[in-house]
C-alpha cells in the first residue's frame, strides 16, 4: 500500500512527502522525505506517535515496514537500484541487494519479499533473503504495479499481464508457479489488491470508473462496483478492510469511496409478493435482453460510504482500520497530512473527519474537528505540540489563533503558521500579522 507523491498543480509548493505506505495490518504508517524516513504508530486517533526516524539515507522514495516488527525496507533516489533491509531497533543493516534497473515497488509478508522492476519481479525468502525466483519478460510495468497477499500461508502474487488490456497474472509465491490469468478490464490496470486472507483480489483500470473483485485462486468475478460515471479518474490506492467486509478506493479526486461486500449466496432469494417486488423481477428479467455493457451497468453497486477530502489532484493512499475499537478511514496525502475519519459500518453515508495530523514538519502538529461543527469540516484548532502563549517577542511570525483559545490569542511557531497557510484548509481561519 505504497504511493509515491506526484507533483502538485502549478502554483503549489512542492510535495512534503516523497512516499508513504501503511503496513500490512494497517497499524503503522511509514513516510519517506528528502531527509530520510519516519515510522508512526496508528494506535490512537488523538495522538500520532513516532516509532522511529532516520536521516542516514536521504531522498527516500520507498519505505515498507513488516507488520509491527523492527524490519524495514528502504530505497533511495541516491541508489535507486539498491534495496536496504534494516533492523531499526538495533540500528543495524541486515542486508542490501542490487538489481539490474531501478526498483519501482516492494511488497512483503512474513514469508516472501517482492522486488518489482519495470520488466521483472524478484521473489525472496524473507527469513534468509535467498532469491527464490525471478519472473522475467513481464509486460512493461513502469509504475511497478503488483500485489502480494499478506497471508503467508498462500503468498499469492498479482501483476499486469498485458500492455493494452487489464489482464492480471495470478502467481503462487510458494510453489513458484503461475495459477491463472484474469481478464479483469478492457483498459490497462491502475490498481490491484488482495484481501487479508488472500481469497479475494480487487482491481481497477486506468479509467477508474469500475472496480471488480475476483475469487482467488479461481479468478471468478464476485463483485462489481461503480465509482462514478461522470469522469475518468486515476485510482491511487485500493484496499480491503481486515475483515474483508469493505473495499476502499482513493483517487486524484476529492472523494474516497467505500464499498460494502455483501454476503454472496448461490441462489437469489424470492422477492416478496408486492408491487415493488414484482417490478424488481421485471427489471431483472428485462436486463437479460439488453446489451452486455448496459446490463452490467444496471447491476453495478454504488459506494456504501464516502470520505470528502479538502483537495484534489494530489497523490494519496487510503486504508480502513479499527482504532480504539471503532472503524476508521485513514488517508495519507503527499501534502504531508494524515486524515482520520469515522466510518459508520451499519448505515454508511458521509464519513466524518475527526482528526488531521501533520507528518512532514520538524514540529508535527494536528487539528481536531471541534464538536458541533455541523456538516462542514467544522472549526479546527491546533492540539500538538503545545504552542507558546503570550510570548510574541520570541517568534519571527505571529499568528493569533483566536478561535483556539478561550483565554485569548495563542501565538504559534513559524512552522505552524506556514503550514496552516500552505494547506489552506477551508475551515481554518488564520490571520497572520507576521
CSV table of C-alpha atoms in Angstrom, one decimal:
chain,number,residue,atom,x,y,z
A,1,UNK,CA,0.0,0.0,0.0
A,2,UNK,CA,2.6,2.4,-1.0
A,3,UNK,CA,2.3,5.5,-3.1
A,4,UNK,CA,4.9,7.9,-4.5
A,5,UNK,CA,3.9,11.5,-4.3
A,6,UNK,CA,3.0,13.1,-7.5
A,7,UNK,CA,3.8,16.7,-8.5
A,8,UNK,CA,1.5,19.4,-7.3
A,9,UNK,CA,-0.6,21.6,-9.7
A,10,UNK,CA,1.2,24.9,-10.9
A,11,UNK,CA,1.5,27.5,-8.2
A,12,UNK,CA,1.5,25.0,-5.3
A,13,UNK,CA,4.6,24.2,-3.2
A,14,UNK,CA,6.5,21.0,-3.6
A,15,UNK,CA,5.0,17.9,-2.1
A,16,UNK,CA,6.1,17.4,1.5
A,17,UNK,CA,6.4,13.6,1.2
A,18,UNK,CA,8.1,11.6,-1.5
A,19,UNK,CA,6.4,8.3,-0.5
A,20,UNK,CA,4.1,6.8,2.2
A,21,UNK,CA,2.8,3.4,3.0
A,22,UNK,CA,0.6,1.6,5.5
A,23,UNK,CA,2.0,-1.7,6.9
A,24,UNK,CA,0.2,-5.0,6.2
A,25,UNK,CA,-2.3,-4.8,9.1
A,26,UNK,CA,-2.8,-1.1,9.0
A,27,UNK,CA,-1.3,-0.5,12.4
A,28,UNK,CA,1.6,1.7,11.2
A,29,UNK,CA,2.4,4.4,8.7
A,30,UNK,CA,5.8,4.9,7.0
A,31,UNK,CA,6.7,8.1,5.2
A,32,UNK,CA,9.8,9.0,3.1
A,33,UNK,CA,11.2,12.5,2.6
A,34,UNK,CA,14.3,14.2,1.2
A,35,UNK,CA,15.8,14.0,4.7
A,36,UNK,CA,15.1,10.3,5.4
A,37,UNK,CA,12.1,8.3,6.6
A,38,UNK,CA,9.8,8.0,9.7
A,39,UNK,CA,7.5,5.3,11.1
A,40,UNK,CA,4.3,6.2,13.1
A,41,UNK,CA,2.0,4.1,15.2
A,42,UNK,CA,-1.7,4.2,14.4
A,43,UNK,CA,-3.0,3.0,17.8
A,44,UNK,CA,-4.7,6.3,18.7
A,45,UNK,CA,-6.8,8.9,16.9
A,46,UNK,CA,-5.8,11.8,19.1
A,47,UNK,CA,-2.0,11.2,19.1
A,48,UNK,CA,0.3,10.2,16.3
A,49,UNK,CA,3.4,8.6,17.9
A,50,UNK,CA,6.6,8.4,16.0
A,51,UNK,CA,8.1,4.9,16.4
A,52,UNK,CA,11.3,5.6,14.6
A,53,UNK,CA,13.0,8.1,12.4
A,54,UNK,CA,16.2,8.0,10.4
A,55,UNK,CA,18.2,10.6,8.4
A,56,UNK,CA,21.0,8.2,7.4
A,57,UNK,CA,19.5,7.5,4.0
A,58,UNK,CA,18.4,10.7,2.2
A,59,UNK,CA,15.9,11.1,-0.6
A,60,UNK,CA,13.8,8.0,0.3
A,61,UNK,CA,11.2,7.0,-2.3
A,62,UNK,CA,10.2,3.5,-1.0
A,63,UNK,CA,9.8,2.6,2.7
A,64,UNK,CA,8.0,-0.6,3.8
A,65,UNK,CA,7.6,-2.0,7.3
A,66,UNK,CA,6.9,-5.6,8.0
A,67,UNK,CA,3.8,-5.6,10.2
A,68,UNK,CA,4.8,-4.1,13.6
A,69,UNK,CA,8.2,-5.7,13.6
A,70,UNK,CA,11.6,-3.9,13.6
A,71,UNK,CA,12.2,-4.9,9.9
A,72,UNK,CA,12.0,-2.0,7.4
A,73,UNK,CA,13.0,-1.9,3.7
A,74,UNK,CA,14.2,1.3,2.2
A,75,UNK,CA,15.1,2.5,-1.3
A,76,UNK,CA,16.7,5.9,-2.0
A,77,UNK,CA,16.9,8.0,-5.2
A,78,UNK,CA,20.7,8.2,-4.5
A,79,UNK,CA,20.9,4.4,-5.2
A,80,UNK,CA,17.6,3.5,-6.9
A,81,UNK,CA,18.8,0.0,-7.8
A,82,UNK,CA,19.7,-1.0,-4.3
A,83,UNK,CA,17.3,-2.3,-1.6
A,84,UNK,CA,18.4,-1.9,2.0
A,85,UNK,CA,16.9,-4.0,4.8
A,86,UNK,CA,17.3,-2.7,8.4
A,87,UNK,CA,16.5,-3.8,11.9
A,88,UNK,CA,15.7,-0.3,13.1
A,89,UNK,CA,15.6,-1.1,16.9
A,90,UNK,CA,19.1,-2.5,16.8
A,91,UNK,CA,20.2,0.2,14.4
A,92,UNK,CA,21.8,-2.3,12.1
A,93,UNK,CA,21.6,-3.1,8.4
A,94,UNK,CA,20.5,-6.7,7.8
A,95,UNK,CA,21.4,-6.8,4.1
A,96,UNK,CA,21.3,-5.0,0.9
A,97,UNK,CA,20.7,-6.2,-2.7
A,98,UNK,CA,21.3,-4.5,-6.0
A,99,UNK,CA,19.3,-5.1,-9.2
A,100,UNK,CA,19.7,-4.5,-12.9
A,101,UNK,CA,17.4,-1.5,-13.1
A,102,UNK,CA,15.6,0.9,-10.8
A,103,UNK,CA,13.4,-0.6,-8.1
A,104,UNK,CA,9.8,0.5,-8.6
A,105,UNK,CA,8.0,-1.1,-5.7
A,106,UNK,CA,8.5,-3.6,-2.8
A,107,UNK,CA,5.9,-5.9,-1.2
A,108,UNK,CA,6.4,-8.2,1.8
A,109,UNK,CA,4.7,-10.6,4.2
A,110,UNK,CA,6.2,-12.9,6.8
A,111,UNK,CA,7.4,-15.4,4.2
A,112,UNK,CA,8.2,-13.5,1.0
A,113,UNK,CA,9.7,-10.3,-0.2
A,114,UNK,CA,8.9,-9.0,-3.7
A,115,UNK,CA,11.0,-6.5,-5.6
A,116,UNK,CA,9.4,-5.2,-8.7
A,117,UNK,CA,11.3,-3.7,-11.6
A,118,UNK,CA,9.9,-2.4,-14.9
A,119,UNK,CA,10.2,-5.8,-16.7
A,120,UNK,CA,10.9,-8.3,-13.9
A,121,UNK,CA,9.9,-9.4,-10.4
A,122,UNK,CA,12.3,-10.9,-7.8
A,123,UNK,CA,10.9,-13.2,-5.1
A,124,UNK,CA,13.0,-13.6,-1.9
A,125,UNK,CA,12.6,-15.8,1.1
A,126,UNK,CA,12.3,-13.2,3.8
A,127,UNK,CA,13.8,-15.3,6.5
A,128,UNK,CA,17.3,-15.6,4.9
A,129,UNK,CA,16.7,-13.2,1.9
A,130,UNK,CA,17.6,-16.0,-0.5
A,131,UNK,CA,16.5,-15.3,-4.1
A,132,UNK,CA,13.9,-18.0,-4.9
A,133,UNK,CA,12.6,-16.9,-8.3
A,134,UNK,CA,13.0,-14.2,-10.9
A,135,UNK,CA,9.9,-13.6,-13.1
A,136,UNK,CA,11.4,-12.3,-16.4
A,137,UNK,CA,10.0,-10.7,-19.5
A,138,UNK,CA,6.8,-9.4,-17.9
A,139,UNK,CA,5.0,-6.7,-19.9
A,140,UNK,CA,6.5,-3.2,-19.3
A,141,UNK,CA,5.3,-2.1,-15.9
A,142,UNK,CA,6.6,1.5,-15.4
A,143,UNK,CA,4.7,2.1,-12.2
A,144,UNK,CA,5.7,-1.2,-10.5
A,145,UNK,CA,2.1,-2.3,-10.1
A,146,UNK,CA,2.0,-5.6,-8.2
A,147,UNK,CA,0.4,-7.1,-5.1
A,148,UNK,CA,1.3,-9.7,-2.6
A,149,UNK,CA,-1.2,-11.4,-0.2
A,150,UNK,CA,-0.3,-10.7,3.4
A,151,UNK,CA,-1.4,-14.2,4.4
A,152,UNK,CA,1.9,-16.0,4.4
A,153,UNK,CA,0.2,-19.4,4.1
A,154,UNK,CA,-0.5,-18.7,0.4
A,155,UNK,CA,1.7,-15.7,-0.6
A,156,UNK,CA,-0.2,-15.1,-3.8
A,157,UNK,CA,1.3,-12.6,-6.3
A,158,UNK,CA,-0.6,-10.5,-8.8
A,159,UNK,CA,0.8,-8.3,-11.6
A,160,UNK,CA,-0.3,-6.9,-15.0
A,161,UNK,CA,-0.2,-9.4,-17.9
A,162,UNK,CA,-0.7,-7.1,-20.8
A,163,UNK,CA,0.3,-3.6,-22.1
A,164,UNK,CA,-3.0,-2.9,-23.7
A,165,UNK,CA,-5.7,-4.7,-21.6
A,166,UNK,CA,-6.5,-5.2,-17.9
A,167,UNK,CA,-5.2,-8.7,-17.7
A,168,UNK,CA,-3.9,-9.9,-14.3
A,169,UNK,CA,-1.4,-12.7,-13.8
A,170,UNK,CA,-2.0,-14.7,-10.6
A,171,UNK,CA,1.1,-16.4,-9.3
A,172,UNK,CA,1.8,-18.7,-6.4
A,173,UNK,CA,4.7,-17.4,-4.3
A,174,UNK,CA,5.1,-20.7,-2.5
A,175,UNK,CA,5.0,-23.2,-5.4
A,176,UNK,CA,6.5,-20.6,-7.7
A,177,UNK,CA,4.1,-21.4,-10.5
A,178,UNK,CA,1.5,-19.3,-12.4
A,179,UNK,CA,-2.0,-20.1,-11.3
A,180,UNK,CA,-4.2,-18.3,-13.9
A,181,UNK,CA,-4.7,-15.1,-15.8
A,182,UNK,CA,-7.8,-13.0,-15.2
A,183,UNK,CA,-9.4,-10.8,-17.9
A,184,UNK,CA,-10.3,-8.1,-15.4
A,185,UNK,CA,-10.8,-5.0,-17.5
A,186,UNK,CA,-10.8,-3.8,-21.1
A,187,UNK,CA,-8.4,-1.0,-20.3
A,188,UNK,CA,-4.9,-1.2,-18.7
A,189,UNK,CA,-4.7,-1.7,-14.9
A,190,UNK,CA,-4.2,1.1,-12.4
A,191,UNK,CA,-4.6,-0.7,-9.1
A,192,UNK,CA,-4.8,-4.3,-7.7
A,193,UNK,CA,-5.1,-5.5,-4.1
A,194,UNK,CA,-5.6,-8.8,-2.1
A,195,UNK,CA,-7.7,-9.1,1.0
A,196,UNK,CA,-6.1,-10.2,4.2
A,197,UNK,CA,-6.9,-13.9,3.7
A,198,UNK,CA,-5.7,-13.9,0.1
A,199,UNK,CA,-9.1,-15.2,-1.0
A,200,UNK,CA,-10.1,-12.1,-3.0
A,201,UNK,CA,-8.4,-9.8,-5.5
A,202,UNK,CA,-9.7,-6.3,-6.3
A,203,UNK,CA,-8.8,-4.4,-9.4
A,204,UNK,CA,-9.4,-1.1,-11.2
A,205,UNK,CA,-8.5,0.1,-14.7
A,206,UNK,CA,-6.9,3.4,-15.7
A,207,UNK,CA,-10.4,4.8,-16.4
A,208,UNK,CA,-11.2,4.3,-12.7
A,209,UNK,CA,-14.9,4.0,-13.1
A,210,UNK,CA,-15.4,0.3,-12.4
A,211,UNK,CA,-13.9,-1.8,-9.6
A,212,UNK,CA,-14.1,-5.5,-9.7
A,213,UNK,CA,-13.4,-8.3,-7.1
A,214,UNK,CA,-12.4,-11.8,-8.1
A,215,UNK,CA,-12.1,-15.1,-6.2
A,216,UNK,CA,-8.6,-16.4,-5.6
A,217,UNK,CA,-7.2,-18.7,-6.9
A,218,UNK,CA,-10.1,-19.4,-9.3
A,219,UNK,CA,-10.3,-15.9,-10.8
A,220,UNK,CA,-14.1,-15.8,-10.9
A,221,UNK,CA,-15.8,-12.4,-10.7
A,222,UNK,CA,-17.6,-11.9,-7.4
A,223,UNK,CA,-18.5,-8.2,-7.2
A,224,UNK,CA,-18.6,-5.2,-9.5
A,225,UNK,CA,-18.7,-1.7,-8.1
A,226,UNK,CA,-19.1,1.6,-10.0
A,227,UNK,CA,-17.1,4.5,-8.6
A,228,UNK,CA,-18.8,7.0,-10.9
A,229,UNK,CA,-19.9,7.7,-14.4
A,230,UNK,CA,-19.2,11.5,-14.9
A,231,UNK,CA,-15.5,11.4,-15.4
A,232,UNK,CA,-12.4,9.2,-15.6
A,233,UNK,CA,-10.1,9.3,-12.6
A,234,UNK,CA,-6.7,7.9,-11.6
A,235,UNK,CA,-7.2,5.3,-8.8
A,236,UNK,CA,-4.2,5.8,-6.4
A,237,UNK,CA,-5.0,3.1,-3.9
A,238,UNK,CA,-7.3,0.1,-3.4
A,239,UNK,CA,-7.5,-1.7,-0.1
A,240,UNK,CA,-9.8,-4.2,1.7
A,241,UNK,CA,-10.7,-3.8,5.4
A,242,UNK,CA,-9.0,-6.5,7.5
A,243,UNK,CA,-12.3,-8.4,7.9
A,244,UNK,CA,-13.0,-8.1,4.1
A,245,UNK,CA,-16.4,-6.5,4.6
A,246,UNK,CA,-15.4,-3.3,2.9
A,247,UNK,CA,-13.3,-2.2,0.0
A,248,UNK,CA,-11.9,1.4,-0.2
A,249,UNK,CA,-10.6,3.3,-3.2
A,250,UNK,CA,-9.0,6.7,-3.3
A,251,UNK,CA,-8.1,8.7,-6.4
A,252,UNK,CA,-7.0,12.1,-7.7
A,253,UNK,CA,-10.4,13.5,-6.9
A,254,UNK,CA,-11.7,14.9,-3.6
A,255,UNK,CA,-13.8,11.8,-2.8
A,256,UNK,CA,-12.8,8.5,-1.3
A,257,UNK,CA,-15.2,5.6,-2.0
A,258,UNK,CA,-16.0,2.7,0.3
A,259,UNK,CA,-17.9,-0.3,-1.0
A,260,UNK,CA,-19.6,-3.0,1.1
A,261,UNK,CA,-19.0,-6.6,0.1
A,262,UNK,CA,-22.4,-8.2,0.9
A,263,UNK,CA,-22.6,-11.9,1.7
A,264,UNK,CA,-22.9,-13.9,-1.5
A,265,UNK,CA,-25.5,-16.6,-1.9
A,266,UNK,CA,-25.7,-19.3,-4.5
A,267,UNK,CA,-29.3,-18.5,-5.4
A,268,UNK,CA,-31.2,-15.3,-5.4
A,269,UNK,CA,-34.0,-15.2,-2.8
A,270,UNK,CA,-37.6,-14.9,-3.8
A,271,UNK,CA,-38.9,-11.3,-4.0
A,272,UNK,CA,-41.8,-10.5,-1.7
A,273,UNK,CA,-45.3,-10.6,-3.3
A,274,UNK,CA,-45.6,-6.8,-3.5
A,275,UNK,CA,-45.7,-4.3,-6.3
A,276,UNK,CA,-42.1,-3.3,-5.7
A,277,UNK,CA,-41.1,-6.9,-5.6
A,278,UNK,CA,-42.9,-7.6,-8.9
A,279,UNK,CA,-41.3,-4.6,-10.6
A,280,UNK,CA,-37.9,-5.8,-9.3
A,281,UNK,CA,-38.4,-9.1,-11.0
A,282,UNK,CA,-39.5,-7.4,-14.2
A,283,UNK,CA,-36.4,-5.2,-14.1
A,284,UNK,CA,-34.1,-8.1,-13.7
A,285,UNK,CA,-35.7,-10.0,-16.5
A,286,UNK,CA,-35.6,-7.0,-18.8
A,287,UNK,CA,-31.8,-6.6,-18.1
A,288,UNK,CA,-31.2,-10.0,-19.6
A,289,UNK,CA,-32.3,-8.7,-23.1
A,290,UNK,CA,-30.1,-5.6,-23.0
A,291,UNK,CA,-26.6,-5.3,-24.5
A,292,UNK,CA,-24.0,-6.7,-22.1
A,293,UNK,CA,-22.5,-3.3,-21.3
A,294,UNK,CA,-25.8,-1.8,-20.4
A,295,UNK,CA,-26.9,-4.8,-18.3
A,296,UNK,CA,-23.6,-4.7,-16.4
A,297,UNK,CA,-24.0,-1.0,-15.6
A,298,UNK,CA,-27.5,-1.7,-14.3
A,299,UNK,CA,-26.2,-4.4,-12.0
A,300,UNK,CA,-23.3,-2.5,-10.5
A,301,UNK,CA,-23.4,-1.4,-6.9
A,302,UNK,CA,-22.6,2.1,-5.8
A,303,UNK,CA,-20.5,3.3,-2.9
A,304,UNK,CA,-21.7,2.4,0.6
A,305,UNK,CA,-19.8,5.4,2.2
A,306,UNK,CA,-17.7,8.3,1.1
A,307,UNK,CA,-15.0,10.4,2.6
A,308,UNK,CA,-14.6,14.0,1.4
A,309,UNK,CA,-11.1,15.5,1.1
A,310,UNK,CA,-10.4,19.2,1.0
A,311,UNK,CA,-8.1,18.8,-2.0
A,312,UNK,CA,-7.9,17.0,-5.4
A,313,UNK,CA,-5.1,16.2,-7.7
A,314,UNK,CA,-2.7,15.1,-5.0
A,315,UNK,CA,-1.2,11.6,-4.7
A,316,UNK,CA,-2.7,9.8,-1.7
A,317,UNK,CA,-3.3,6.4,-0.2
A,318,UNK,CA,-6.2,5.1,2.0
A,319,UNK,CA,-6.8,2.3,4.4
A,320,UNK,CA,-9.6,1.0,6.7
A,321,UNK,CA,-8.6,0.2,10.2
A,322,UNK,CA,-10.0,-0.3,13.7
A,323,UNK,CA,-8.6,2.2,16.1
A,324,UNK,CA,-9.7,2.4,19.7
A,325,UNK,CA,-12.4,-0.3,18.9
A,326,UNK,CA,-14.1,1.8,16.2
A,327,UNK,CA,-13.8,1.6,12.3
A,328,UNK,CA,-11.9,4.4,10.8
A,329,UNK,CA,-11.0,5.6,7.3
A,330,UNK,CA,-7.4,6.9,7.0
A,331,UNK,CA,-6.0,8.9,4.1
A,332,UNK,CA,-2.3,9.9,3.9
A,333,UNK,CA,-1.5,12.6,1.3
A,334,UNK,CA,1.6,13.9,-0.4
A,335,UNK,CA,0.8,17.3,1.1
A,336,UNK,CA,2.2,15.9,4.4
A,337,UNK,CA,-1.0,15.1,6.3
A,338,UNK,CA,-2.9,12.1,7.7
A,339,UNK,CA,-6.7,12.5,7.7
A,340,UNK,CA,-8.8,10.3,10.1
A,341,UNK,CA,-12.5,9.8,9.5
A,342,UNK,CA,-15.2,7.9,11.4
A,343,UNK,CA,-16.9,5.2,9.4
A,344,UNK,CA,-20.5,4.0,10.2
A,345,UNK,CA,-20.4,0.3,9.4
A,346,UNK,CA,-24.2,0.0,9.6
A,347,UNK,CA,-25.6,2.9,7.6
A,348,UNK,CA,-22.5,4.2,5.7
A,349,UNK,CA,-23.0,7.7,4.2
A,350,UNK,CA,-20.6,10.5,4.6
A,351,UNK,CA,-17.5,9.7,6.8
A,352,UNK,CA,-16.9,12.4,9.4
A,353,UNK,CA,-13.4,13.9,9.5
A,354,UNK,CA,-12.3,13.9,13.2
A,355,UNK,CA,-8.5,14.4,13.1
A,356,UNK,CA,-5.8,15.8,10.8
A,357,UNK,CA,-2.2,15.1,11.7
A,358,UNK,CA,0.8,16.8,10.1
A,359,UNK,CA,3.6,14.4,9.1
A,360,UNK,CA,6.2,16.4,7.3
A,361,UNK,CA,7.1,19.2,9.6
A,362,UNK,CA,10.1,19.3,12.0
A,363,UNK,CA,7.4,20.0,14.7
A,364,UNK,CA,4.4,18.0,13.7
A,365,UNK,CA,1.0,19.2,14.8
A,366,UNK,CA,-2.6,18.1,14.4
A,367,UNK,CA,-6.0,19.5,14.0
A,368,UNK,CA,-9.2,18.2,15.7
A,369,UNK,CA,-12.7,18.8,14.5
A,370,UNK,CA,-14.5,20.8,17.1
A,371,UNK,CA,-17.8,19.2,18.3
A,372,UNK,CA,-20.8,20.8,16.7
A,373,UNK,CA,-19.1,21.6,13.5
A,374,UNK,CA,-22.2,20.7,11.5
A,375,UNK,CA,-22.0,19.2,8.1
A,376,UNK,CA,-18.8,21.1,7.2
A,377,UNK,CA,-15.3,20.2,8.4
A,378,UNK,CA,-16.0,22.3,11.5
A,379,UNK,CA,-13.8,24.7,13.4
A,380,UNK,CA,-10.3,23.4,13.8
A,381,UNK,CA,-7.7,24.2,16.5
A,382,UNK,CA,-4.0,23.2,17.0
A,383,UNK,CA,-3.6,20.5,19.5
A,384,UNK,CA,0.0,19.3,19.3
A,385,UNK,CA,2.7,20.3,20.1
A,386,UNK,CA,1.9,22.8,22.9
A,387,UNK,CA,2.3,26.3,21.5
A,388,UNK,CA,3.7,29.3,23.4
A,389,UNK,CA,1.0,31.6,24.8
A,390,UNK,CA,1.6,35.4,25.0
A,391,UNK,CA,5.3,35.3,24.0
A,392,UNK,CA,5.0,37.3,20.9
A,393,UNK,CA,8.6,38.7,21.1
A,394,UNK,CA,10.2,35.3,20.7
A,395,UNK,CA,8.5,34.5,17.4
A,396,UNK,CA,9.6,35.5,14.0
A,397,UNK,CA,6.0,35.1,12.7
A,398,UNK,CA,2.9,35.8,14.8
A,399,UNK,CA,-0.4,34.2,14.1
A,400,UNK,CA,-3.1,34.7,16.8
A,401,UNK,CA,-5.2,31.6,16.5
A,402,UNK,CA,-8.1,33.3,18.4
A,403,UNK,CA,-10.5,30.6,17.5
A,404,UNK,CA,-8.5,28.1,19.5
A,405,UNK,CA,-8.0,29.8,22.9
A,406,UNK,CA,-10.9,30.9,25.1
A,407,UNK,CA,-8.5,33.0,27.1
A,408,UNK,CA,-7.0,34.9,24.2
A,409,UNK,CA,-4.6,34.5,21.3
A,410,UNK,CA,-2.2,31.6,21.2
A,411,UNK,CA,1.0,32.5,19.3
A,412,UNK,CA,2.1,29.8,17.1
A,413,UNK,CA,5.7,28.9,16.0
A,414,UNK,CA,6.6,29.8,12.4
A,415,UNK,CA,6.3,26.2,11.2
A,416,UNK,CA,2.7,26.1,12.3
A,417,UNK,CA,1.9,29.4,10.7
A,418,UNK,CA,3.5,28.5,7.4
A,419,UNK,CA,1.8,25.0,7.4
A,420,UNK,CA,-1.6,26.4,8.1
A,421,UNK,CA,-1.3,28.9,5.2
A,422,UNK,CA,0.2,26.3,2.9
A,423,UNK,CA,-2.6,23.7,3.4
A,424,UNK,CA,-5.3,26.3,3.0
A,425,UNK,CA,-7.9,24.2,4.9
A,426,UNK,CA,-11.3,25.7,4.1
A,427,UNK,CA,-12.5,26.0,7.7
A,428,UNK,CA,-9.2,27.2,9.1
A,429,UNK,CA,-9.3,30.9,9.8
A,430,UNK,CA,-5.7,32.1,10.2
A,431,UNK,CA,-4.8,35.7,10.2
A,432,UNK,CA,-1.1,36.3,10.0
A,433,UNK,CA,0.4,39.7,11.0
A,434,UNK,CA,3.9,38.5,10.5
